[in-house]
PDB file of C-alpha atoms in Angstrom:
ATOM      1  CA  UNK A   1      15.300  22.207  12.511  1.00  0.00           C
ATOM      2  CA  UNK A   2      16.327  23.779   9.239  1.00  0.00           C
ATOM      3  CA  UNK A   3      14.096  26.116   6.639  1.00  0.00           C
ATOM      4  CA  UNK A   4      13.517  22.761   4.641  1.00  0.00           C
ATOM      5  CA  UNK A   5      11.542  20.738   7.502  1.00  0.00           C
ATOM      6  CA  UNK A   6       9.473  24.101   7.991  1.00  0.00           C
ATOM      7  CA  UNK A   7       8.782  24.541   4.669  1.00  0.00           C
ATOM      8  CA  UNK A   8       7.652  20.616   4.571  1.00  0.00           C
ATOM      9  CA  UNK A   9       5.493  21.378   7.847  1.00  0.00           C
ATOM     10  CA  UNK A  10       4.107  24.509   6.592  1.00  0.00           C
ATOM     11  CA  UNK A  11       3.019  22.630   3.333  1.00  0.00           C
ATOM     12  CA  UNK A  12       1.446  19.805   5.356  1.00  0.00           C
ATOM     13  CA  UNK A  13      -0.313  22.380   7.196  1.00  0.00           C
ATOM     14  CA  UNK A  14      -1.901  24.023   4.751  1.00  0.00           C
ATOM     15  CA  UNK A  15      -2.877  20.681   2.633  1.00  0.00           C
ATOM     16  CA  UNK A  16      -4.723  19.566   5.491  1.00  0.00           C
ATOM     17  CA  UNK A  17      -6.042  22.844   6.654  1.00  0.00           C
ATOM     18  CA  UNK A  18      -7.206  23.301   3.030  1.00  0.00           C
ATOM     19  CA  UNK A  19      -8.586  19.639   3.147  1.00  0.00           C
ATOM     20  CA  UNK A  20     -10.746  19.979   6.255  1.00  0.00           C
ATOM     21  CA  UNK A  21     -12.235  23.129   4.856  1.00  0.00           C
ATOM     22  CA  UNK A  22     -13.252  21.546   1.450  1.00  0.00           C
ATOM     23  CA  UNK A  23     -14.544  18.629   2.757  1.00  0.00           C
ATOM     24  CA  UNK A  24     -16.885  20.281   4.958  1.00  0.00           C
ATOM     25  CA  UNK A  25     -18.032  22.811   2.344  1.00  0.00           C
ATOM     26  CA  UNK A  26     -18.158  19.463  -0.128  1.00  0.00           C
ATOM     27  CA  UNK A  27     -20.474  18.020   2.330  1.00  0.00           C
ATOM     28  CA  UNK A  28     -22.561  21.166   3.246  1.00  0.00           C
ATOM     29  CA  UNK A  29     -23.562  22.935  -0.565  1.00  0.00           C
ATOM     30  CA  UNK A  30     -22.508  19.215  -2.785  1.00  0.00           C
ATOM     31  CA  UNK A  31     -23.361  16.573  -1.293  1.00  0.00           C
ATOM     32  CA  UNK A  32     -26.226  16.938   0.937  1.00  0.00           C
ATOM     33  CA  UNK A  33     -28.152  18.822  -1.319  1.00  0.00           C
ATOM     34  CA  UNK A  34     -27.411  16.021  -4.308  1.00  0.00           C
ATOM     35  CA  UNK A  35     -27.527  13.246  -2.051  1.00  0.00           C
ATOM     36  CA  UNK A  36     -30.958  14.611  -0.707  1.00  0.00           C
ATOM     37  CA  UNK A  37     -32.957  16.159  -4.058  1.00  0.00           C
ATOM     38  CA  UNK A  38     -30.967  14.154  -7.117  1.00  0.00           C
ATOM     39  CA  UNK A  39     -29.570  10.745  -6.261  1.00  0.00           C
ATOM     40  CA  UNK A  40     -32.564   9.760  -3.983  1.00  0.00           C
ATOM     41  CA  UNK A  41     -35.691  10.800  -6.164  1.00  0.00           C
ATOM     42  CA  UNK A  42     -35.387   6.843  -8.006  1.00  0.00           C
ATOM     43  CA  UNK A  43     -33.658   8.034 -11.439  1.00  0.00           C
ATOM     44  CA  UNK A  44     -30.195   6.957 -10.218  1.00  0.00           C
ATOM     45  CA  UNK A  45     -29.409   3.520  -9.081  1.00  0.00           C
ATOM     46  CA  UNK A  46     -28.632   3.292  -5.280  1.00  0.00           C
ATOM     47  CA  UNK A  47     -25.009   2.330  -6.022  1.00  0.00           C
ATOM     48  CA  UNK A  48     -24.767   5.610  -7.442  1.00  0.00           C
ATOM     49  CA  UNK A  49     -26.140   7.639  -5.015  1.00  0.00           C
ATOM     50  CA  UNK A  50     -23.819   6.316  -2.283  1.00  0.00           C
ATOM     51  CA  UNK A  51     -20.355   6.807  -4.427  1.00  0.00           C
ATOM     52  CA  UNK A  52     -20.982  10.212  -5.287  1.00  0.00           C
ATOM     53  CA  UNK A  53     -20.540  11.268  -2.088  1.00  0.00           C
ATOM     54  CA  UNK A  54     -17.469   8.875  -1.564  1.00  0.00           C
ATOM     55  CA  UNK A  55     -16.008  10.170  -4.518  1.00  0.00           C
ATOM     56  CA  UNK A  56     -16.596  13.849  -3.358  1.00  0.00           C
ATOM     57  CA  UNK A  57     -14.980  12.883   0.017  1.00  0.00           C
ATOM     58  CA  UNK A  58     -12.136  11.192  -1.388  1.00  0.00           C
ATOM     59  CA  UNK A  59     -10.007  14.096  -2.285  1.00  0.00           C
ATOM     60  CA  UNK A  60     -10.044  15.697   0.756  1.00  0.00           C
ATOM     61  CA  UNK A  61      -9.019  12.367   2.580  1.00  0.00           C
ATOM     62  CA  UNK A  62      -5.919  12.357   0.265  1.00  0.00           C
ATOM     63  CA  UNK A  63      -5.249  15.879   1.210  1.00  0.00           C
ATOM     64  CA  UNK A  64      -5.634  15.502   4.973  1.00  0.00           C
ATOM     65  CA  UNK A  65      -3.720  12.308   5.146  1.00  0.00           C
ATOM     66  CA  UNK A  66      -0.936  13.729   2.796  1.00  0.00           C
ATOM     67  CA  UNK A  67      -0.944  16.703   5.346  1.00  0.00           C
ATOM     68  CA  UNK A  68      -0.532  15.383   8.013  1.00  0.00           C
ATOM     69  CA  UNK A  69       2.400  12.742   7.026  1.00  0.00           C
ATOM     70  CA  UNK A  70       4.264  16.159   5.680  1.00  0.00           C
ATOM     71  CA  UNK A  71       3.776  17.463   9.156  1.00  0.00           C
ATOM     72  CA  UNK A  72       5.310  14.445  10.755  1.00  0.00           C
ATOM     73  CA  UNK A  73       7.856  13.640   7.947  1.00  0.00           C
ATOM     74  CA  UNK A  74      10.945  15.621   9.076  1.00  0.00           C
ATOM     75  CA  UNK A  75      10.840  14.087  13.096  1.00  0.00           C
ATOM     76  CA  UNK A  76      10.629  10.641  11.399  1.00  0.00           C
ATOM     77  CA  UNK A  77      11.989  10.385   8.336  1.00  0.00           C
ATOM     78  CA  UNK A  78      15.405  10.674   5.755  1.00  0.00           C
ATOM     79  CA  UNK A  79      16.164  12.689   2.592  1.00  0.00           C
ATOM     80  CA  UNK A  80      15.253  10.216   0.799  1.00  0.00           C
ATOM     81  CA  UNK A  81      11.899   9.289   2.824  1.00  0.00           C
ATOM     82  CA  UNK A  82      10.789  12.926   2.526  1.00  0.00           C
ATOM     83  CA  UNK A  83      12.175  12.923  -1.163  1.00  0.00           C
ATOM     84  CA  UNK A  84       9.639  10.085  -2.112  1.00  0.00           C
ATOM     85  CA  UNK A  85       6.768  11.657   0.228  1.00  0.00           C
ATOM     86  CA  UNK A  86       7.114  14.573  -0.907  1.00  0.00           C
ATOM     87  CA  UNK A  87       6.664  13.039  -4.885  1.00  0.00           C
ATOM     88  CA  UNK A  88       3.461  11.277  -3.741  1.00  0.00           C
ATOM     89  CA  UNK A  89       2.157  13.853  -2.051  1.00  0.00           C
ATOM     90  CA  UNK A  90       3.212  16.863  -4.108  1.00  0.00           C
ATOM     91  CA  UNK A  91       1.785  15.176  -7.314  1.00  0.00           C
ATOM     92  CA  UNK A  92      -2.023  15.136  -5.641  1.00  0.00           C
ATOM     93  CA  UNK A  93      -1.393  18.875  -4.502  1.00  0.00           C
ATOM     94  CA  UNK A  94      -0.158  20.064  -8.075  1.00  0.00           C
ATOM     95  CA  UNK A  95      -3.254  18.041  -9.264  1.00  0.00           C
ATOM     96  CA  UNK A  96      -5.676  19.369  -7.317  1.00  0.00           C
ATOM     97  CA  UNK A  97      -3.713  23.480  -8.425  1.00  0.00           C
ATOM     98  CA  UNK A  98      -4.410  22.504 -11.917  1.00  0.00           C
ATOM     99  CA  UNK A  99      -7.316  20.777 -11.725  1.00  0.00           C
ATOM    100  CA  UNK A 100      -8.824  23.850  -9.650  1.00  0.00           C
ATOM    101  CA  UNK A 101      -7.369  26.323 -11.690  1.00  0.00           C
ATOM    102  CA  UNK A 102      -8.795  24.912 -15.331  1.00  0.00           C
ATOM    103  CA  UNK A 103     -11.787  24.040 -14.010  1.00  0.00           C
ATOM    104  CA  UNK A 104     -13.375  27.273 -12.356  1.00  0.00           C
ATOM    105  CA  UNK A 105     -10.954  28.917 -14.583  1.00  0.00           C
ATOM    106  CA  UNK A 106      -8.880  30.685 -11.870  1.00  0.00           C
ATOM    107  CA  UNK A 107     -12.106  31.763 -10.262  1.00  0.00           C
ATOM    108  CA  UNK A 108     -11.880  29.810  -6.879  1.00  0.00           C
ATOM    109  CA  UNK A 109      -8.982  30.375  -4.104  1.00  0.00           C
ATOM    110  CA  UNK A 110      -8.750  26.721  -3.874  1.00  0.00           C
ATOM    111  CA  UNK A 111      -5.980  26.330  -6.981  1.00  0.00           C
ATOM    112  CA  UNK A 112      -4.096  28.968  -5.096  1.00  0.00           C
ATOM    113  CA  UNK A 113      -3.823  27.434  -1.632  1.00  0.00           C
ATOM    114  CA  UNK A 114      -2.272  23.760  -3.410  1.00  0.00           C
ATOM    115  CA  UNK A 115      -0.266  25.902  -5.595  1.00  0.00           C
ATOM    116  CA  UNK A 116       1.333  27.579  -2.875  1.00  0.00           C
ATOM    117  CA  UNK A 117       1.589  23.982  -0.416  1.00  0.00           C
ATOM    118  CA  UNK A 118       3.293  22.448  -3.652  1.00  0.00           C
ATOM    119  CA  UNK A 119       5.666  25.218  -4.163  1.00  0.00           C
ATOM    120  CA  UNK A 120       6.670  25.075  -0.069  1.00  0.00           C
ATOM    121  CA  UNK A 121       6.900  21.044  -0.488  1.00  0.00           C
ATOM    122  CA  UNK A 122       9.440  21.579  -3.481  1.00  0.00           C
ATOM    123  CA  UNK A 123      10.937  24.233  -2.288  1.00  0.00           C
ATOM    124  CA  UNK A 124      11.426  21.879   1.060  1.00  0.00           C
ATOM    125  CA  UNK A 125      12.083  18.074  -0.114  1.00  0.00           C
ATOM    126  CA  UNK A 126      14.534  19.435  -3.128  1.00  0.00           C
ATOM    127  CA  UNK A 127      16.469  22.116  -2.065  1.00  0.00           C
ATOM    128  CA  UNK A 128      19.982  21.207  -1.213  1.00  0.00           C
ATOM    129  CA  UNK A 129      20.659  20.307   2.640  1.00  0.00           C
ATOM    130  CA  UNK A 130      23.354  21.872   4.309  1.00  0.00           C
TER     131      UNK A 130
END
């Protein structure tokens, strides 16, 4: 196994690591408490209070599926597999940096963690193999 596949791995690792993590805080202090006080009080249609949550969820399903094909990707697929993986995957990381970053204006770790699993995914799907 070369530096590449463990830099793919380790980025895989931490995208679903950090996806776990968000989703359960997501559900715990955003959507529970909305869910349970905002959306169910009558003001808000009923289709609305069931996709809120879905839409809070759905990032950290990307994430965690995104993770985990990185972690798999080098045992099962070629340059060019990881190459496109690591596109489709690396643009929803680098999303989710910038998105993080401008919108609590650098004040949560979370723009950090996909900054650094983006960086380890380019550093790993583009760098020339030897």
């Amino acid at each position: 196994m070369i530096w590449q596949d463990i830099a793919i791995i380790a980025a895989g690792f931490i995208g679903a690591s950090g996806a776990l993590i968000h989703s359960y805080l997501v559900r715990q202090k955003i959507t529970a408490p909305l869910a349970g006080k905002v959306l169910s009080n009558g003001d808000y249609p009923e289709a609305l209070a069931r996709l809120v949550p879905a839409l809070l969820d759905f990032s950290g399903f990307n994430w965690l599926i995104g993770g985990l094909a990185l972690m798999t990707a080098p045992f099962w697929l070629g340059e060019q597999g990881l190459t496109v993986l690591a596109l489709m995957v690396g643009s929803s990381y680098l999303y989710a940096a910038i998105g993080n970053c401008w919108g609590t204006r650098g004040r949560h770790p979370g723009w950090v963690i996909y900054a650094l699993a983006t960086a380890l995914l380019a550093a790993g799907a583009f760098a020339p193999r030897l």
